Short mmCIF file of C-alpha atoms in Angstrom, two decimals:
data_model
loop_
_atom_site.label_atom_id
_atom_site.label_comp_id
_atom_site.label_asym_id
_atom_site.label_seq_id
_atom_site.Cartn_x
_atom_site.Cartn_y
_atom_site.Cartn_z
CA UNK Y 1 25.96 -18.96 -28.12
CA UNK Y 2 24.45 -20.13 -24.59
CA UNK Y 3 24.36 -16.42 -23.59
CA UNK Y 4 22.45 -15.26 -26.48
CA UNK Y 5 20.05 -18.64 -26.31
CA UNK Y 6 19.27 -17.06 -22.59
CA UNK Y 7 18.99 -13.82 -24.28
CA UNK Y 8 16.61 -14.61 -25.82
CA UNK Y 9 14.77 -17.01 -23.70
CA UNK Y 10 14.64 -13.19 -21.61
CA UNK Y 11 13.20 -11.36 -23.97
CA UNK Y 12 10.34 -13.62 -24.73
CA UNK Y 13 9.79 -14.30 -20.78
CA UNK Y 14 9.45 -10.24 -20.72
CA UNK Y 15 6.89 -10.15 -23.55
CA UNK Y 16 4.69 -13.13 -21.54
CA UNK Y 17 5.07 -11.20 -18.37
CA UNK Y 18 3.66 -8.06 -19.94
CA UNK Y 19 0.96 -9.90 -22.01
CA UNK Y 20 -0.37 -11.38 -18.47
CA UNK Y 21 -0.44 -8.07 -16.75
CA UNK Y 22 -1.99 -6.33 -19.79
CA UNK Y 23 -5.17 -9.43 -19.61
CA UNK Y 24 -4.92 -8.76 -16.47
CA UNK Y 25 -5.37 -4.93 -16.77
CA UNK Y 26 -8.15 -5.69 -19.37
CA UNK Y 27 -10.03 -8.06 -16.85
CA UNK Y 28 -10.00 -4.98 -14.30
CA UNK Y 29 -11.35 -2.61 -17.01
CA UNK Y 30 -13.97 -5.51 -17.56
CA UNK Y 31 -14.86 -5.13 -14.05
CA UNK Y 32 -15.65 -1.74 -14.56
CA UNK Y 33 -17.63 -1.87 -17.51
CA UNK Y 34 -20.33 -4.11 -15.75
CA UNK Y 35 -20.13 -2.18 -12.79
CA UNK Y 36 -21.11 1.14 -14.60
CA UNK Y 37 -23.41 -0.93 -16.61
CA UNK Y 38 -25.40 -3.13 -14.33
CA UNK Y 39 -24.36 -0.95 -10.82
CA UNK Y 40 -22.68 -2.10 -7.94
CA UNK Y 41 -25.72 -4.40 -6.94
CA UNK Y 42 -23.39 -6.97 -8.93
CA UNK Y 43 -20.59 -6.38 -6.14
CA UNK Y 44 -20.44 -7.63 -2.71
CA UNK Y 45 -21.25 -3.92 -1.73
CA UNK Y 46 -24.02 -2.28 -0.27
CA UNK Y 47 -25.87 0.31 1.68
CA UNK Y 48 -23.80 -0.49 4.86
CA UNK Y 49 -20.85 -1.45 3.02
CA UNK Y 50 -19.52 1.23 0.62
CA UNK Y 51 -16.29 1.17 0.52
CA UNK Y 52 -15.19 -2.41 -0.88
CA UNK Y 53 -12.20 -4.84 -1.47
CA UNK Y 54 -11.08 -2.19 -4.34
CA UNK Y 55 -10.63 0.49 -1.82
CA UNK Y 56 -8.52 -2.34 0.46
CA UNK Y 57 -6.64 -2.81 -3.09
CA UNK Y 58 -6.50 1.06 -3.46
CA UNK Y 59 -5.37 1.98 -0.07
CA UNK Y 60 -2.65 -0.48 0.14
CA UNK Y 61 -1.21 0.80 -3.26
CA UNK Y 62 -1.40 4.15 -2.23
CA UNK Y 63 0.09 4.12 1.39
CA UNK Y 64 2.63 1.63 0.29
CA UNK Y 65 3.74 4.05 -2.72
CA UNK Y 66 4.23 6.63 0.22
CA UNK Y 67 6.30 4.26 2.21
CA UNK Y 68 8.68 2.68 -0.47
CA UNK Y 69 9.91 6.79 -0.89
CA UNK Y 70 11.44 5.72 2.54
CA UNK Y 71 14.54 3.93 0.74
CA UNK Y 72 15.35 7.44 -1.54
CA UNK Y 73 14.23 9.49 1.75
CA UNK Y 74 17.06 7.35 3.76
CA UNK Y 75 19.45 7.84 0.79
CA UNK Y 76 18.96 11.71 -0.39
CA UNK Y 77 17.86 13.67 3.22
CA UNK Y 78 20.26 11.19 5.41
CA UNK Y 79 22.93 10.49 3.10
CA UNK Y 80 23.38 6.82 3.63
CA UNK Y 81 24.93 5.55 0.24
CA UNK Y 82 23.48 1.74 0.60
CA UNK Y 83 20.06 3.35 0.23
CA UNK Y 84 21.01 6.43 -2.59
CA UNK Y 85 21.93 3.85 -5.00
CA UNK Y 86 18.40 2.16 -4.85
CA UNK Y 87 16.26 5.54 -4.81
CA UNK Y 88 15.64 5.34 -8.20
CA UNK Y 89 14.07 2.22 -8.33
CA UNK Y 90 12.11 3.68 -5.41
CA UNK Y 91 10.81 6.50 -6.67
CA UNK Y 92 9.39 4.15 -9.99
CA UNK Y 93 7.90 2.04 -7.58
CA UNK Y 94 6.09 4.70 -5.80
CA UNK Y 95 4.86 6.85 -8.97
CA UNK Y 96 4.09 2.87 -10.52
CA UNK Y 97 1.87 2.18 -7.24
CA UNK Y 98 0.75 5.58 -6.48
CA UNK Y 99 -1.40 5.33 -10.23
CA UNK Y 100 -2.58 1.74 -10.06
CA UNK Y 101 -3.85 2.85 -7.06
CA UNK Y 102 -5.52 6.27 -7.81
CA UNK Y 103 -6.68 4.59 -11.17
CA UNK Y 104 -8.84 1.50 -8.69
CA UNK Y 105 -9.93 4.59 -6.98
CA UNK Y 106 -11.33 6.94 -9.09
CA UNK Y 107 -13.39 3.56 -11.76
CA UNK Y 108 -14.61 2.19 -8.04
CA UNK Y 109 -16.35 5.56 -6.89
CA UNK Y 110 -18.19 5.36 -10.42
CA UNK Y 111 -18.50 8.12 -13.60
CA UNK Y 112 -14.73 8.58 -14.07
CA UNK Y 113 -15.47 11.08 -16.86
CA UNK Y 114 -16.56 13.31 -14.29
CA UNK Y 115 -13.51 13.41 -12.05
CA UNK Y 116 -12.68 16.98 -14.12
CA UNK Y 117 -15.27 18.31 -11.93
CA UNK Y 118 -14.02 17.68 -8.57
CA UNK Y 119 -10.55 18.42 -9.95
CA UNK Y 120 -11.72 22.40 -11.11
CA UNK Y 121 -14.39 22.46 -8.42
CA UNK Y 122 -12.14 23.22 -5.24
CA UNK Y 123 -14.36 22.50 -2.32
CA UNK Y 124 -11.07 23.49 0.79
CA UNK Y 125 -13.34 22.21 3.77
CA UNK Y 126 -13.53 18.36 2.53
CA UNK Y 127 -10.48 15.87 3.26
CA UNK Y 128 -11.11 14.39 -0.32
CA UNK Y 129 -10.60 17.63 -1.70
CA UNK Y 130 -6.98 17.89 0.00
CA UNK Y 131 -6.15 14.13 -1.13
CA UNK Y 132 -6.77 15.17 -5.05
CA UNK Y 133 -3.97 17.91 -4.22
CA UNK Y 134 -2.01 15.90 -2.43
CA UNK Y 135 -2.02 13.23 -4.99
CA UNK Y 136 -1.66 15.68 -7.90
CA UNK Y 137 1.38 16.77 -5.72
CA UNK Y 138 3.15 13.56 -5.17
CA UNK Y 139 3.40 12.48 -8.98
CA UNK Y 140 4.81 15.83 -10.29
CA UNK Y 141 7.39 15.92 -7.13
CA UNK Y 142 8.49 12.20 -7.41
CA UNK Y 143 9.04 12.52 -11.10
CA UNK Y 144 11.00 15.88 -10.35
CA UNK Y 145 13.09 13.89 -7.83
CA UNK Y 146 13.33 11.32 -10.68
CA UNK Y 147 14.49 13.56 -12.84
CA UNK Y 148 17.40 15.31 -10.81
CA UNK Y 149 18.76 11.59 -9.97
CA UNK Y 150 18.72 9.96 -13.86
CA UNK Y 151 20.39 13.30 -15.44
CA UNK Y 152 23.55 14.25 -14.50
CA UNK Y 153 23.22 18.25 -15.38
CA UNK Y 154 20.52 18.03 -12.51
CA UNK Y 155 22.32 16.05 -9.72
CA UNK Y 156 23.03 19.09 -7.37
CA UNK Y 157 19.15 19.12 -7.28
CA UNK Y 158 18.87 15.59 -5.93
CA UNK Y 159 19.01 16.51 -2.14
CA UNK Y 160 16.26 19.67 -2.49
CA UNK Y 161 14.17 17.59 -4.59
CA UNK Y 162 14.52 14.50 -2.43
CA UNK Y 163 13.98 16.94 0.87
CA UNK Y 164 10.42 18.28 -0.74
CA UNK Y 165 9.44 14.45 -1.30
CA UNK Y 166 10.27 13.46 2.02
CA UNK Y 167 8.32 15.67 4.05
CA UNK Y 168 5.19 15.75 1.31
CA UNK Y 169 5.21 12.24 1.73
CA UNK Y 170 4.26 12.17 4.90
CA UNK Y 171 1.86 14.90 4.31
CA UNK Y 172 0.10 12.62 1.65
CA UNK Y 173 -0.06 9.81 4.26
CA UNK Y 174 -1.48 11.85 7.29
CA UNK Y 175 -4.07 13.19 4.44
CA UNK Y 176 -4.96 9.40 3.80
CA UNK Y 177 -5.52 8.35 7.40
CA UNK Y 178 -7.37 11.58 7.80
CA UNK Y 179 -9.76 10.65 5.68
CA UNK Y 180 -10.78 7.84 8.50
CA UNK Y 181 -9.94 10.64 11.34
CA UNK Y 182 -12.73 12.81 10.21
CA UNK Y 183 -15.25 9.75 10.16
CA UNK Y 184 -16.43 10.13 13.64
CA UNK Y 185 -20.02 8.20 13.27
CA UNK Y 186 -17.73 4.98 13.20
CA UNK Y 187 -16.69 3.33 16.04
CA UNK Y 188 -13.96 1.70 13.65
CA UNK Y 189 -12.82 5.08 13.16
CA UNK Y 190 -12.67 8.88 14.13
CA UNK Y 191 -9.33 8.74 16.31
CA UNK Y 192 -6.50 10.82 16.13
CA UNK Y 193 -4.50 8.38 16.35
CA UNK Y 194 -4.55 7.39 13.01
CA UNK Y 195 -2.38 9.26 10.51
CA UNK Y 196 0.85 8.40 12.49
CA UNK Y 197 -0.55 4.90 12.59
CA UNK Y 198 -1.01 5.02 8.55
CA UNK Y 199 3.00 6.48 8.43
CA UNK Y 200 4.54 3.89 10.51
CA UNK Y 201 2.49 0.94 8.40
CA UNK Y 202 3.68 2.58 5.46
CA UNK Y 203 6.99 2.20 5.94
CA UNK Y 204 6.88 -1.49 6.83
CA UNK Y 205 4.59 -2.26 3.75
CA UNK Y 206 6.63 0.45 0.89
CA UNK Y 207 10.03 -1.35 2.60
CA UNK Y 208 8.42 -5.30 2.02
CA UNK Y 209 7.43 -4.43 -1.70
CA UNK Y 210 10.42 -2.45 -2.09
CA UNK Y 211 12.55 -6.11 -1.20
CA UNK Y 212 10.42 -8.36 -3.47
CA UNK Y 213 11.27 -6.16 -6.53
CA UNK Y 214 14.79 -5.64 -5.54
CA UNK Y 215 15.10 -9.80 -5.44
CA UNK Y 216 13.49 -9.79 -9.00
CA UNK Y 217 16.00 -7.41 -10.33
CA UNK Y 218 18.82 -8.73 -8.91
CA UNK Y 219 17.52 -12.24 -10.26
CA UNK Y 220 16.31 -11.66 -13.64
CA UNK Y 221 19.99 -9.93 -13.94
CA UNK Y 222 21.77 -12.81 -12.04
CA UNK Y 223 23.09 -10.43 -9.85
CA UNK Y 224 23.58 -11.24 -6.15
CA UNK Y 225 22.65 -8.48 -3.03
CA UNK Y 226 26.07 -7.83 -1.14
CA UNK Y 227 25.42 -9.70 2.08
CA UNK Y 228 25.64 -6.88 4.44
CA UNK Y 229 24.00 -4.74 2.23
CA UNK Y 230 21.18 -7.78 2.96
CA UNK Y 231 21.58 -7.37 6.57
CA UNK Y 232 21.06 -3.74 6.55
CA UNK Y 233 17.80 -3.42 4.56
CA UNK Y 234 16.46 -6.67 6.37
CA UNK Y 235 17.15 -5.52 9.71
CA UNK Y 236 15.75 -1.75 9.03
CA UNK Y 237 12.44 -4.07 7.60
CA UNK Y 238 11.99 -5.84 10.86
CA UNK Y 239 11.95 -2.78 12.95
CA UNK Y 240 9.26 -0.93 10.77
CA UNK Y 241 7.47 -4.31 11.28
CA UNK Y 242 7.66 -4.15 15.03
CA UNK Y 243 6.94 -0.50 14.84
CA UNK Y 244 3.46 -1.03 12.49
CA UNK Y 245 2.50 -3.91 15.40
CA UNK Y 246 2.83 -1.43 18.28
CA UNK Y 247 0.95 1.24 16.18
CA UNK Y 248 -1.65 -1.37 15.60
CA UNK Y 249 -2.11 -2.26 19.19
CA UNK Y 250 -2.17 1.06 20.74
CA UNK Y 251 -5.06 2.18 18.47
CA UNK Y 252 -7.08 -1.03 19.54
CA UNK Y 253 -6.17 -0.64 23.31
CA UNK Y 254 -6.77 3.27 22.83
CA UNK Y 255 -10.38 2.56 21.61
CA UNK Y 256 -11.12 -0.48 24.50
CA UNK Y 257 -10.09 2.86 26.65
CA UNK Y 258 -13.21 4.57 25.25
CA UNK Y 259 -17.15 3.14 26.74
CA UNK Y 260 -18.77 3.28 23.49
CA UNK Y 261 -16.45 1.57 21.37
CA UNK Y 262 -15.74 -1.55 23.40
CA UNK Y 263 -18.37 -3.16 21.10
CA UNK Y 264 -16.40 -2.72 18.48
CA UNK Y 265 -13.57 -3.63 19.75
CA UNK Y 266 -14.95 -7.40 20.94
CA UNK Y 267 -16.80 -7.30 17.52
CA UNK Y 268 -13.00 -6.87 15.65
CA UNK Y 269 -11.38 -8.92 17.76
CA UNK Y 270 -13.54 -11.38 19.65
CA UNK Y 271 -16.91 -12.49 17.84
CA UNK Y 272 -17.24 -10.94 15.29
CA UNK Y 273 -16.69 -14.43 12.85
CA UNK Y 274 -14.30 -13.90 10.04
CA UNK Y 275 -12.92 -10.68 11.32
CA UNK Y 276 -11.12 -11.77 14.46
CA UNK Y 277 -9.57 -14.65 12.76
CA UNK Y 278 -8.22 -12.80 9.89
CA UNK Y 279 -7.02 -10.18 12.44
CA UNK Y 280 -5.27 -12.44 15.11
CA UNK Y 281 -4.03 -15.54 12.30
CA UNK Y 282 -3.72 -13.52 8.81
CA UNK Y 283 -2.63 -9.80 10.43
CA UNK Y 284 -1.03 -10.78 14.32
CA UNK Y 285 0.78 -14.27 13.19
CA UNK Y 286 1.24 -14.42 9.32
CA UNK Y 287 1.78 -10.86 8.69
CA UNK Y 288 4.18 -9.66 11.66
CA UNK Y 289 5.30 -12.63 13.72
CA UNK Y 290 6.67 -15.29 11.64
CA UNK Y 291 8.38 -12.25 9.12
CA UNK Y 292 10.01 -11.25 12.24
CA UNK Y 293 11.20 -14.99 12.93
CA UNK Y 294 11.94 -15.22 9.82
CA UNK Y 295 14.10 -12.21 9.66
CA UNK Y 296 15.36 -12.20 13.15
CA UNK Y 297 15.99 -15.73 14.21
CA UNK Y 298 19.13 -17.28 14.22
CA UNK Y 299 20.28 -19.46 11.52
CA UNK Y 300 17.63 -18.15 8.64
CA UNK Y 301 17.06 -14.22 7.69
CA UNK Y 302 18.70 -15.36 4.28
CA UNK Y 303 17.83 -13.53 0.90
CA UNK Y 304 15.14 -16.46 0.03
CA UNK Y 305 13.88 -15.72 3.91
CA UNK Y 306 13.59 -11.91 3.25
CA UNK Y 307 11.73 -12.65 0.10
CA UNK Y 308 9.06 -14.70 2.27
CA UNK Y 309 8.99 -12.05 5.11
CA UNK Y 310 8.15 -9.40 2.54
CA UNK Y 311 5.43 -11.39 1.01
CA UNK Y 312 3.82 -12.37 4.80
CA UNK Y 313 3.95 -8.21 5.27
CA UNK Y 314 2.38 -7.67 2.64
CA UNK Y 315 -0.22 -10.45 2.79
CA UNK Y 316 -0.83 -9.02 6.47
CA UNK Y 317 -1.51 -5.36 5.20
CA UNK Y 318 -4.39 -6.57 2.86
CA UNK Y 319 -6.07 -8.54 5.47
CA UNK Y 320 -5.60 -5.19 7.99
CA UNK Y 321 -7.04 -3.57 5.31
CA UNK Y 322 -10.23 -5.57 5.00
CA UNK Y 323 -10.62 -6.16 8.95
CA UNK Y 324 -10.09 -2.15 9.47
CA UNK Y 325 -11.92 -0.86 6.43
CA UNK Y 326 -15.02 -3.86 5.97
CA UNK Y 327 -15.13 -4.91 9.07
CA UNK Y 328 -15.27 -1.16 10.32
CA UNK Y 329 -18.26 -0.42 8.09
CA UNK Y 330 -19.83 -4.19 9.05
CA UNK Y 331 -20.09 -2.89 12.83
CA UNK Y 332 -23.65 -0.99 13.12
CA UNK Y 333 -24.03 2.89 13.61
CA UNK Y 334 -24.92 3.88 17.10
CA UNK Y 335 -27.26 6.35 15.99
CA UNK Y 336 -28.61 6.59 19.52
CA UNK Y 337 -26.34 6.04 22.07
CA UNK Y 338 -27.85 4.07 24.92
CA UNK Y 339 -30.73 2.52 22.68
CA UNK Y 340 -31.33 -0.74 20.71
CA UNK Y 341 -32.26 0.46 16.96
CA UNK Y 342 -34.25 -1.77 14.66
CA UNK Y 343 -35.39 -1.24 11.37
CA UNK Y 344 -36.34 -2.81 7.68
CA UNK Y 345 -33.34 -0.57 6.33
CA UNK Y 346 -30.67 -2.82 8.70
CA UNK Y 347 -30.13 -0.10 11.35
CA UNK Y 348 -28.85 -2.07 14.16
CA UNK Y 349 -27.36 -5.33 12.50
CA UNK Y 350 -24.16 -6.84 11.68
CA UNK Y 351 -23.76 -6.11 8.34
CA UNK Y 352 -23.23 -9.12 5.66
CA UNK Y 353 -20.56 -8.74 2.41
CA UNK Y 354 -19.20 -11.03 -0.09
CA UNK Y 355 -16.86 -9.15 -2.68
CA UNK Y 356 -18.21 -10.48 -5.88
CA UNK Y 357 -15.19 -11.51 -8.71
CA UNK Y 358 -15.62 -8.08 -10.10
CA UNK Y 359 -14.25 -6.39 -7.11
CA UNK Y 360 -11.18 -8.64 -7.35
CA UNK Y 361 -10.88 -7.81 -10.85
CA UNK Y 362 -10.90 -4.36 -10.37
CA UNK Y 363 -8.57 -4.67 -7.38
CA UNK Y 364 -5.78 -6.77 -9.41
CA UNK Y 365 -6.36 -4.23 -12.21
CA UNK Y 366 -4.84 -1.78 -10.17
CA UNK Y 367 -2.17 -4.03 -9.22
CA UNK Y 368 -1.38 -4.91 -12.71
CA UNK Y 369 -1.21 -1.15 -14.02
CA UNK Y 370 1.82 -0.63 -11.33
CA UNK Y 371 3.16 -3.82 -12.73
CA UNK Y 372 2.87 -2.71 -15.88
CA UNK Y 373 4.46 0.48 -16.07
CA UNK Y 374 7.60 -0.51 -13.55
CA UNK Y 375 8.49 -3.63 -15.82
CA UNK Y 376 8.73 -1.30 -18.65
CA UNK Y 377 10.33 1.56 -16.84
CA UNK Y 378 13.21 -0.98 -15.89
CA UNK Y 379 13.38 -2.95 -19.15
CA UNK Y 380 13.93 0.79 -20.68
CA UNK Y 381 15.79 2.35 -18.12
CA UNK Y 382 18.60 2.17 -16.08
CA UNK Y 383 16.80 1.04 -12.38
CA UNK Y 384 19.32 -1.69 -11.57
CA UNK Y 385 21.00 -0.22 -8.10
CA UNK Y 386 24.87 0.63 -8.76
CA UNK Y 387 26.39 -0.96 -5.48
CA UNK Y 388 29.60 0.08 -4.63
CA UNK Y 389 31.71 -1.69 -2.18
CA UNK Y 390 29.83 -1.65 1.39
CA UNK Y 391 31.51 0.10 3.57
CA UNK Y 392 29.74 0.60 7.59
CA UNK Y 393 27.93 4.26 7.86
#
């Protein structure tokens, strides 16, 4: 009787969560309608800052969608059994987050009805056109990879499909980094280190998202993760966080080496108002050092600590992207090197940006789409990792 009552409660809770996700997605569509009707004047974006909060959400979802596949790759490509059991869930999360991120990106750019024009009039010299191909290919390959794992007849093709996804996700994240690496007009961007930096960041962000979703699924099904498996994946998250922090530090040190970028680095790291505070406290301290403490400090590293560490890594990811995208545009363009520039258009001035509620609604709408896809799929199909007794590799 108690089991039946608990089952009914879970059923009701599932539909409540699904309805909540649907409402958030509808709120995002409402924000899109308002921006389409009134223009971007109702947002915080302007002629200097053309990529606002929706891009922060979109790029996080796209980069994390690539990184979460690292769990599947370790299992399928490198034959690690504990990760192979989690490959279907990782693939599902990749599809869900990629769908959410691309929806935000397309709706924020405006005129989503004309996306077919971009798809059918391909410009091979544009990095944005490259990414259209990369995103489409990612959807296709991950769907095929998921099929080879879920359909027993297709299991022999699982490793070749996993290898193709492994290669494609590196190319996709490289393409995302190249969007910024090719923007040489901005001192914040135009660096060859950005593609590998985004790849390493994707490892940490994707694994953090996976930890959170895995914890929720195990709790929902009233199961406990094997402590040995938790320790293995926890330590991997710590390594990825250290690697991500190293790449971000290398990016800033590289910029400091060039005289024409020292002004931007001083702005973003020292006297840029909100941006240095967000970077040092939001990203470095709470997004990296505190999670590392929770992971590696003796006596910590338990399931709850890993969950909190993962949530902080995700929070740090949003903070870093805000500083990188918004702060990088807020710093004025160096149009005439060696000269001071001023105009009624705002040249030579630090741009002001205050994100509006519509931008947040659109961003959370993308998260809601990823949430709905994941929740319904986990409910309908068996994505629960089936762990065998763990034997160290």
